[in-house]
Amino acid sequence: MMAFRGQRPAQSEQMCDAAAAVVAARQGMEQPLTAVAEAFEELARGMEADGGELRLAPFGDTCALVSVLFNSLGIAFKFAESEYVTKVNDLIGASREYATLNDILDKDVENDSVKKQGSHSRNLRRVRLGLGLIKALFEQFLATEGGSLYDAATTAYGQVCAPFHSWAIRKAVGAGMYTLPSREQLIMRLNETDCSVQKEMRRYIDASSPIIVYIDNLFLSRNIVLDW
């Protein structure tokens, strides 16, 4: 197999396998929101069963499902979907070498590469922002019954991602927000009803919250400030 420039063949194989895992995760999801909510509930139960430790392989597989939620938001969130999928691919590939999220933080701290472009820890941070963006969007969606998806998405982006993006990116995202589907169109794309979508969004919010907090604490416990 031909390797990408600057990559060893084994690394290329890992990337291809990880990308295939993301594609497979997104197939056959008749109700993607329900599937994602269920997966995060299972992930949270697994973390509890492992004594509060989060294993990397199931984490990567679960996060891969979230990409379909970004996709349902249309072109406005293509920037987020593309970056998110790339980072998840990396973590899925890394699960061959590292058992837990703690392990990748420990290794990157040892190598002084936590914030280095392309490091597993940096990619974990970006995936966590993706999870938080969807969570915040759902919270805004539920808080403004009958409100526009534009308002919910704009507020969520401003809370979660905008502080870490350049002015140019923020401007491009702002312009893209006008292409968002309507509230009703989103519900239809998720194959939910007005009632069921609220239930499933709450399930995702509740199940993803401890995962997000856990990831944040992995950095904070190592005195790594979350300002990047």
Short mmCIF file of C-alpha atoms in Angstrom, two decimals, residues 76 79 150 154 157 161-162 165-178:
data_model
loop_
_atom_site.label_atom_id
_atom_site.label_comp_id
_atom_site.label_asym_id
_atom_site.label_seq_id
_atom_site.Cartn_x
_atom_site.Cartn_y
_atom_site.Cartn_z
CA ALA A 76 -23.04 25.14 7.61
CA PHE A 79 -16.08 22.66 8.67
CA TYR A 150 -30.05 29.34 13.33
CA THR A 154 -25.15 30.43 16.51
CA TYR A 157 -20.93 27.86 18.30
CA CYS A 161 -15.82 26.86 19.40
CA ALA A 162 -15.67 30.57 18.57
CA HIS A 165 -11.19 30.18 16.14
CA SER A 166 -9.64 33.05 14.21
CA TRP A 167 -11.69 36.01 13.02
CA ALA A 168 -11.67 34.65 9.46
CA ILE A 169 -13.06 31.28 10.53
CA ARG A 170 -15.69 32.90 12.75
CA LYS A 171 -16.81 35.08 9.84
CA ALA A 172 -17.04 32.11 7.47
CA VAL A 173 -18.99 30.10 10.01
CA GLY A 174 -21.35 33.01 10.59
CA ALA A 175 -22.08 33.23 6.88
CA GLY A 176 -22.61 29.48 6.68
CA MET A 177 -25.19 29.55 9.45
CA TYR A 178 -27.69 31.01 6.99
#
